[in-house]
Short mmCIF file of C-alpha atoms in Angstrom, two decimals:
data_model
loop_
_atom_site.label_atom_id
_atom_site.label_comp_id
_atom_site.label_asym_id
_atom_site.label_seq_id
_atom_site.Cartn_x
_atom_site.Cartn_y
_atom_site.Cartn_z
CA MET A 1 -17.86 2.66 -0.57
CA SER A 2 -15.68 0.10 -3.29
CA LYS A 3 -18.19 -2.26 -4.57
CA PRO A 4 -18.37 -5.62 -3.54
CA SER A 5 -17.08 -7.96 -5.00
CA PRO A 6 -18.21 -10.25 -7.15
CA PRO A 7 -18.66 -14.35 -5.74
CA PRO A 8 -16.32 -16.85 -7.51
CA ALA A 9 -17.49 -18.26 -10.84
CA THR A 10 -16.34 -21.35 -10.61
CA ALA A 11 -15.05 -24.11 -7.52
CA PRO A 12 -11.70 -22.80 -6.02
CA VAL A 13 -8.53 -24.11 -7.47
CA SER A 14 -5.34 -22.42 -6.44
CA GLY A 15 -4.00 -20.43 -8.84
CA ARG A 16 -1.09 -22.38 -10.29
CA ALA A 17 -3.29 -25.27 -10.63
CA SER A 18 -5.69 -22.30 -12.75
CA LEU A 19 -2.63 -21.65 -14.79
CA TRP A 20 -1.87 -24.75 -14.97
CA MET A 21 -5.45 -25.59 -16.96
CA ARG A 22 -5.37 -22.72 -19.07
CA LEU A 23 -2.24 -24.13 -20.42
CA VAL A 24 -3.17 -27.30 -20.88
CA ASP A 25 -6.27 -26.16 -23.05
CA TYR A 26 -3.84 -24.10 -24.74
CA ALA A 27 -1.83 -27.28 -25.40
CA GLY A 28 -4.71 -29.44 -26.45
CA LEU A 29 -6.10 -26.84 -28.88
CA LEU A 30 -2.54 -25.26 -30.40
CA GLY A 31 -2.07 -29.69 -30.98
CA ALA A 32 -5.36 -29.82 -33.19
CA LEU A 33 -4.78 -26.95 -35.20
CA VAL A 34 -0.83 -28.46 -35.56
CA LEU A 35 -2.98 -31.75 -36.90
CA LEU A 36 -4.88 -29.94 -38.96
CA VAL A 37 -1.98 -28.55 -40.73
CA ALA A 38 0.05 -31.66 -40.77
CA ILE A 39 -2.90 -33.17 -42.19
CA PHE A 40 -3.55 -30.82 -44.49
CA SER A 41 -0.04 -30.70 -45.48
CA SER A 42 -0.42 -34.24 -46.42
CA LEU A 43 -3.31 -34.11 -48.40
CA SER A 44 -1.94 -31.17 -51.21
CA ASP A 45 1.65 -30.25 -51.28
CA HIS A 46 1.09 -26.64 -51.75
CA PHE A 47 -0.88 -25.86 -48.50
CA LEU A 48 2.05 -25.95 -46.36
CA SER A 49 3.89 -22.73 -47.26
CA LEU A 50 3.85 -19.02 -46.50
CA ARG A 51 0.77 -17.82 -49.77
CA THR A 52 -1.70 -20.16 -48.02
CA LEU A 53 -0.96 -19.32 -44.46
CA THR A 54 -0.83 -15.94 -45.24
CA THR A 55 -4.43 -16.10 -47.35
CA ILE A 56 -6.10 -17.63 -44.35
CA ALA A 57 -4.77 -14.87 -42.08
CA ASN A 58 -6.17 -12.43 -43.96
CA GLN A 59 -9.09 -13.97 -44.96
CA ILE A 60 -10.30 -13.95 -40.93
CA PRO A 61 -9.78 -10.36 -39.11
CA ASP A 62 -13.42 -10.36 -39.60
CA LEU A 63 -14.62 -13.71 -37.94
CA THR A 64 -12.36 -13.24 -35.51
CA VAL A 65 -12.52 -9.65 -34.30
CA ILE A 66 -17.20 -10.57 -34.50
CA ALA A 67 -15.94 -14.44 -32.49
CA VAL A 68 -14.50 -12.17 -29.72
CA GLY A 69 -17.92 -10.54 -29.18
CA MET A 70 -19.86 -13.44 -29.37
CA THR A 71 -17.87 -15.18 -27.02
CA LEU A 72 -18.89 -12.42 -24.46
CA VAL A 73 -22.44 -12.50 -24.79
CA LEU A 74 -21.42 -16.17 -24.45
CA ILE A 75 -19.69 -15.89 -20.68
CA ILE A 76 -22.52 -13.59 -19.31
CA GLY A 77 -25.26 -16.83 -20.48
CA GLY A 78 -26.46 -14.49 -23.60
CA ILE A 79 -26.04 -15.16 -27.34
CA ASP A 80 -26.35 -12.88 -31.23
CA LEU A 81 -28.05 -14.15 -33.75
CA SER A 82 -27.57 -10.99 -34.87
CA VAL A 83 -24.18 -10.51 -35.97
CA GLY A 84 -23.75 -11.24 -39.82
CA SER A 85 -26.62 -9.00 -40.35
CA LEU A 86 -24.89 -6.54 -37.96
CA LEU A 87 -22.21 -6.34 -40.11
CA ALA A 88 -24.14 -6.22 -43.69
CA LEU A 89 -25.69 -2.82 -41.44
CA SER A 90 -22.80 -1.33 -40.29
CA ALA A 91 -20.77 -2.07 -44.38
CA ALA A 92 -24.07 -0.83 -45.78
CA VAL A 93 -24.08 2.67 -43.57
CA LEU A 94 -20.19 2.81 -44.70
CA GLY A 95 -20.90 2.43 -48.35
CA VAL A 96 -23.98 3.77 -48.27
CA VAL A 97 -22.09 7.40 -46.44
CA MET A 98 -19.00 6.83 -48.36
CA VAL A 99 -20.14 6.05 -52.44
CA ASP A 100 -23.58 8.36 -52.27
CA TRP A 101 -22.73 10.86 -50.04
CA GLU A 102 -18.86 11.31 -50.33
CA TRP A 103 -17.64 11.65 -46.69
CA PRO A 104 -14.62 11.16 -45.59
CA LEU A 105 -13.11 7.59 -44.78
CA TRP A 106 -12.38 8.99 -40.93
CA ALA A 107 -16.36 10.21 -41.07
CA GLY A 108 -17.84 6.74 -42.92
CA VAL A 109 -15.48 4.29 -39.67
CA ILE A 110 -17.08 5.89 -37.71
CA ALA A 111 -20.48 6.21 -38.74
CA CYS A 112 -19.97 2.11 -39.59
CA LEU A 113 -18.93 1.46 -36.03
CA ALA A 114 -21.97 3.96 -34.66
CA THR A 115 -23.78 1.99 -36.16
CA GLY A 116 -23.30 -1.60 -34.84
CA THR A 117 -22.43 -0.39 -31.55
CA ALA A 118 -26.42 1.78 -32.08
CA THR A 119 -27.49 -1.27 -32.90
CA GLY A 120 -25.91 -4.23 -30.06
CA LEU A 121 -27.13 -1.67 -27.43
CA VAL A 122 -30.55 -1.68 -29.15
CA SER A 123 -30.41 -5.57 -28.78
CA GLY A 124 -29.24 -5.07 -25.32
CA VAL A 125 -31.11 -3.25 -23.78
CA ILE A 126 -34.21 -4.93 -25.39
CA SER A 127 -33.23 -8.48 -24.02
CA VAL A 128 -31.47 -7.68 -20.66
CA GLY A 129 -34.43 -4.67 -19.63
CA ALA A 130 -37.22 -6.50 -20.86
CA GLY A 131 -36.26 -9.76 -19.57
CA ILE A 132 -36.38 -11.07 -22.30
CA PRO A 133 -34.49 -14.14 -24.16
CA ALA A 134 -31.20 -12.23 -25.98
CA PHE A 135 -32.17 -15.35 -28.60
CA ILE A 136 -35.51 -14.55 -29.40
CA VAL A 137 -34.37 -10.38 -29.04
CA THR A 138 -31.33 -11.64 -31.41
CA LEU A 139 -33.25 -13.38 -33.17
CA GLY A 140 -35.76 -10.40 -34.36
CA MET A 141 -32.20 -7.64 -34.66
CA LEU A 142 -31.59 -10.07 -37.32
CA GLU A 143 -33.82 -9.86 -39.33
CA VAL A 144 -34.35 -6.40 -38.82
CA ALA A 145 -30.28 -5.55 -39.10
CA ARG A 146 -30.82 -7.48 -43.18
CA GLY A 147 -33.67 -5.05 -43.83
CA GLY A 148 -32.18 -2.92 -43.11
CA ALA A 149 -28.67 -3.02 -45.35
CA TYR A 150 -32.07 -3.75 -48.05
CA LEU A 151 -33.13 -0.98 -47.49
CA ILE A 152 -30.63 1.84 -47.53
CA THR A 153 -28.37 1.00 -51.15
CA ASP A 154 -31.84 -0.45 -52.71
CA SER A 155 -30.61 -3.74 -52.40
CA GLN A 156 -27.15 -2.80 -54.44
CA THR A 157 -23.85 -3.18 -53.77
CA ARG A 158 -22.15 -0.50 -53.21
CA TYR A 159 -18.07 -0.06 -55.34
CA ILE A 160 -15.96 1.86 -52.57
CA GLY A 161 -12.45 1.66 -54.46
CA SER A 162 -9.05 2.16 -53.03
CA ALA A 163 -10.39 4.84 -50.38
CA ILE A 164 -10.58 2.05 -48.41
CA GLU A 165 -8.44 -1.17 -49.73
CA GLY A 166 -5.29 -0.40 -47.73
CA ILE A 167 -6.65 -1.65 -44.13
CA GLY A 168 -7.61 -5.21 -46.36
CA GLU A 169 -4.32 -5.05 -48.58
CA PRO A 170 -0.98 -7.32 -47.28
CA LEU A 171 1.79 -5.12 -46.53
CA GLY A 172 5.12 -5.71 -45.29
CA VAL A 173 7.57 -8.98 -45.40
CA LEU A 174 5.57 -11.60 -44.02
CA LYS A 175 2.14 -10.03 -46.28
CA VAL A 176 -0.41 -9.70 -43.44
CA SER A 177 -3.14 -6.64 -43.56
CA PRO A 178 -3.59 -4.01 -41.11
CA ALA A 179 -6.58 -5.41 -40.74
CA PHE A 180 -5.34 -8.77 -39.21
CA LEU A 181 -3.37 -7.07 -36.85
CA ILE A 182 -5.96 -5.63 -35.83
CA ALA A 183 -7.86 -7.98 -34.94
CA VAL A 184 -4.56 -9.77 -33.55
CA GLY A 185 -4.75 -6.83 -31.13
CA VAL A 186 -8.10 -6.76 -30.37
CA VAL A 187 -8.70 -10.70 -29.22
CA LEU A 188 -5.46 -9.20 -26.70
CA ALA A 189 -7.44 -5.94 -25.38
CA GLY A 190 -11.01 -8.54 -25.40
CA GLN A 191 -8.38 -11.02 -22.82
CA PHE A 192 -7.02 -8.03 -20.84
CA LEU A 193 -10.19 -7.38 -20.07
CA LEU A 194 -11.97 -10.58 -19.21
CA THR A 195 -9.18 -11.33 -17.06
CA ARG A 196 -7.83 -8.11 -15.99
CA THR A 197 -10.56 -5.92 -15.27
CA VAL A 198 -13.86 -5.94 -12.91
CA PHE A 199 -16.11 -6.13 -16.03
CA GLY A 200 -14.87 -9.13 -16.73
CA ARG A 201 -15.30 -11.23 -13.18
CA TYR A 202 -18.70 -9.13 -13.26
CA CYS A 203 -18.98 -10.69 -17.14
CA ILE A 204 -17.71 -14.75 -15.52
CA ALA A 205 -19.83 -14.10 -12.22
CA SER A 206 -23.34 -12.85 -14.20
CA GLY A 207 -22.99 -15.58 -16.06
CA ALA A 208 -22.20 -18.32 -13.64
CA ASN A 209 -24.73 -17.22 -11.24
CA GLU A 210 -26.49 -14.43 -11.64
CA SER A 211 -28.16 -13.91 -8.80
CA ALA A 212 -25.31 -15.01 -6.53
CA LEU A 213 -23.85 -11.34 -8.23
CA ARG A 214 -26.81 -10.17 -7.64
CA MET A 215 -27.06 -10.36 -3.53
CA SER A 216 -24.23 -9.15 -3.09
CA GLY A 217 -25.27 -6.11 -4.09
CA VAL A 218 -24.45 -5.55 -8.14
CA ASP A 219 -26.15 -4.37 -10.33
CA SER A 220 -25.37 -6.86 -13.83
CA ARG A 221 -28.06 -5.33 -15.78
CA PRO A 222 -24.79 -2.11 -17.00
CA VAL A 223 -22.72 -4.89 -17.78
CA ARG A 224 -25.13 -6.81 -20.11
CA ILE A 225 -26.26 -4.45 -21.62
CA ALA A 226 -22.36 -3.00 -22.34
CA VAL A 227 -21.35 -6.33 -23.73
CA PHE A 228 -24.32 -6.46 -26.23
CA GLY A 229 -23.05 -3.12 -26.99
CA ILE A 230 -19.61 -4.51 -27.83
CA SER A 231 -20.38 -6.89 -29.79
CA GLY A 232 -22.15 -4.33 -32.30
CA LEU A 233 -18.84 -1.87 -32.29
CA MET A 234 -17.22 -5.76 -33.22
CA CYS A 235 -19.63 -5.84 -35.78
CA GLY A 236 -19.43 -2.14 -36.95
CA LEU A 237 -15.27 -3.10 -37.35
CA GLY A 238 -15.81 -6.84 -39.20
CA GLY A 239 -18.30 -4.62 -41.73
CA LEU A 240 -15.28 -1.86 -41.71
CA MET A 241 -12.59 -5.09 -42.68
CA GLN A 242 -14.89 -7.05 -44.79
CA ALA A 243 -15.68 -3.76 -47.20
CA SER A 244 -12.38 -2.99 -46.92
CA ARG A 245 -10.85 -6.48 -48.15
CA LEU A 246 -14.04 -6.55 -50.81
CA SER A 247 -13.71 -2.74 -52.26
CA SER A 248 -17.27 -2.81 -52.05
CA ALA A 249 -19.67 -2.90 -49.72
CA ASP A 250 -22.26 -5.95 -50.21
CA PRO A 251 -26.16 -6.04 -48.14
CA ASN A 252 -26.24 -9.51 -48.89
CA ALA A 253 -22.16 -10.27 -47.02
CA ALA A 254 -22.02 -12.31 -44.05
CA VAL A 255 -25.00 -14.70 -44.10
CA GLY A 256 -24.28 -17.41 -41.54
CA LEU A 257 -21.56 -14.99 -39.68
CA GLU A 258 -23.13 -15.85 -36.56
CA LEU A 259 -22.95 -19.93 -37.28
CA ALA A 260 -19.34 -19.47 -37.58
CA ALA A 261 -18.81 -17.39 -34.61
CA ILE A 262 -20.42 -19.65 -31.91
CA ALA A 263 -18.72 -22.17 -33.76
CA ALA A 264 -15.44 -20.68 -33.24
CA ALA A 265 -16.59 -19.10 -29.72
CA VAL A 266 -17.64 -23.41 -28.84
CA ILE A 267 -14.72 -25.17 -30.60
CA GLY A 268 -12.28 -22.64 -28.04
CA GLY A 269 -14.40 -24.08 -24.60
CA THR A 270 -16.53 -21.62 -24.58
CA SER A 271 -19.58 -23.00 -22.94
CA LEU A 272 -22.99 -22.06 -23.98
CA MET A 273 -24.63 -22.31 -20.41
CA GLY A 274 -22.34 -18.84 -19.67
CA GLY A 275 -20.31 -18.62 -16.68
CA ARG A 276 -16.72 -19.55 -18.91
CA GLY A 277 -14.67 -18.74 -21.76
CA SER A 278 -11.83 -17.27 -23.28
CA VAL A 279 -11.01 -14.77 -26.09
CA ILE A 280 -7.33 -16.98 -26.45
CA ASN A 281 -9.47 -20.20 -27.10
CA THR A 282 -11.62 -18.46 -28.77
CA PHE A 283 -9.28 -17.17 -31.53
CA PHE A 284 -7.37 -20.83 -31.74
CA GLY A 285 -10.52 -21.96 -32.98
CA VAL A 286 -11.27 -19.31 -35.53
CA LEU A 287 -8.45 -20.22 -36.98
CA ILE A 288 -9.29 -24.58 -36.46
CA ILE A 289 -12.30 -22.67 -38.82
CA ALA A 290 -10.16 -21.43 -41.88
CA VAL A 291 -6.97 -23.78 -41.71
CA LEU A 292 -10.63 -26.77 -41.97
CA GLN A 293 -11.68 -25.01 -44.47
CA THR A 294 -9.27 -24.37 -46.67
CA GLY A 295 -7.10 -27.46 -46.58
CA LEU A 296 -10.51 -29.04 -47.40
CA ALA A 297 -10.86 -26.45 -50.22
CA GLN A 298 -7.17 -27.42 -51.45
CA ALA A 299 -7.96 -30.96 -50.60
CA GLY A 300 -11.36 -30.69 -53.46
CA ALA A 301 -13.54 -31.03 -51.25
CA SER A 302 -17.34 -30.18 -52.38
CA GLU A 303 -18.58 -27.36 -50.67
CA PRO A 304 -21.47 -29.75 -48.89
CA VAL A 305 -18.32 -31.27 -48.10
CA LYS A 306 -17.24 -29.60 -46.54
CA ARG A 307 -20.41 -27.91 -44.07
CA VAL A 308 -20.33 -31.55 -42.92
CA MET A 309 -16.94 -31.61 -41.96
CA THR A 310 -17.32 -28.45 -39.74
CA GLY A 311 -20.57 -29.21 -38.44
CA ALA A 312 -18.31 -32.32 -37.12
CA VAL A 313 -15.57 -30.14 -35.76
CA ILE A 314 -18.70 -28.38 -33.74
CA VAL A 315 -20.16 -31.08 -32.88
CA VAL A 316 -16.82 -32.63 -31.28
CA ALA A 317 -16.46 -29.55 -29.37
CA VAL A 318 -19.62 -29.86 -27.98
CA LEU A 319 -19.21 -33.09 -26.26
CA ILE A 320 -16.13 -32.16 -25.32
CA ASP A 321 -17.27 -28.42 -23.70
CA ALA A 322 -20.02 -31.68 -21.39
CA PHE A 323 -17.27 -33.15 -20.61
CA ARG A 324 -14.70 -30.79 -20.23
CA ASP A 325 -15.63 -29.70 -16.18
CA ARG A 326 -15.37 -32.90 -15.22
CA ILE A 327 -11.41 -33.24 -17.23
CA ARG A 328 -11.02 -30.02 -15.43
CA GLY A 329 -11.77 -31.00 -12.00
CA SER A 330 -9.63 -34.45 -12.04
CA PHE A 331 -6.89 -32.61 -13.77
CA ALA A 332 -6.94 -29.99 -10.83
CA ASN A 333 -7.13 -31.92 -8.15
CA ILE A 334 -4.11 -34.57 -9.48
CA PHE A 335 -2.07 -30.93 -9.49
CA GLN A 336 -2.88 -29.34 -6.13
CA LYS A 337 -2.93 -33.17 -4.57
CA LEU A 338 1.43 -33.13 -6.60
CA LEU A 339 1.70 -29.90 -4.64
CA ARG A 340 0.83 -30.90 -0.84
CA ARG A 341 2.80 -33.64 -1.01
CA LYS A 342 5.62 -31.49 -2.53
CA THR A 343 5.24 -29.01 -0.28
CA SER A 344 4.63 -32.31 2.70
#
């Protein structure tokens, strides 16, 4: 017997109206990105250059993959506050096994990814299995993972060197790193998983109305645990990317990265209440944050000013998100009326 389909997550709209609304979302985020580039280009003669743009591209792979995992967690109605510490722990394991134990790169990569995945699954099993809010579980895991990173490295940075630098070094005419290309591939894979698979439909339905999903005969717990595992896997991949860029594994790395990942997802329109989100839109959110921080730095803004501006953008994004459903509903109704007039 085939599994029943999950209930619809949102009010039904026609396929063309839904496509049109997604294009509106993409256009809005792309417009905001272009506006930021235009503003900072007018403030600095060096901003709109290939060097600046490639530097931004090569600095965001770890945040990008972490934000992809965070988007999936938010869509199921959860949150993961431990991603920065899981990244540091995964990178610390990579550094220890390659420097202290002299493991080859491929074995170090497996250990790094396995560490992130396992810790993510532990958070998922405790949160979903025991019914404890993810906020509390991942807050505890934040301290456990950070402490673990300090313990296994004896609070010392492990310099890995050339063995891992190739992943983060720019290559080719465009001067982007393999890590950036991998991150773009992860974004596309995440969007495909979310929009073209049964797993993705269960994720959205679980965040929108878990009770309805359960009444339709679907146990959402394995899906929710798997999402935390995917988030952990992204932390391991992010740790690998950051270690390659820094040529070392630092147990103090990625402090506060969880806030940047949540901000990228929220700016991209992912609902903090669950049930709605887009991985591609989150990638736009990552780009907006990166352009904002780089532009402010080139304009000579101090670190406090950069934090204030970044926080202001997040608050604006949350306000827009609060009215998003009303705005989208109005646009969808207008578009469907136009379609009916055209076909009548």
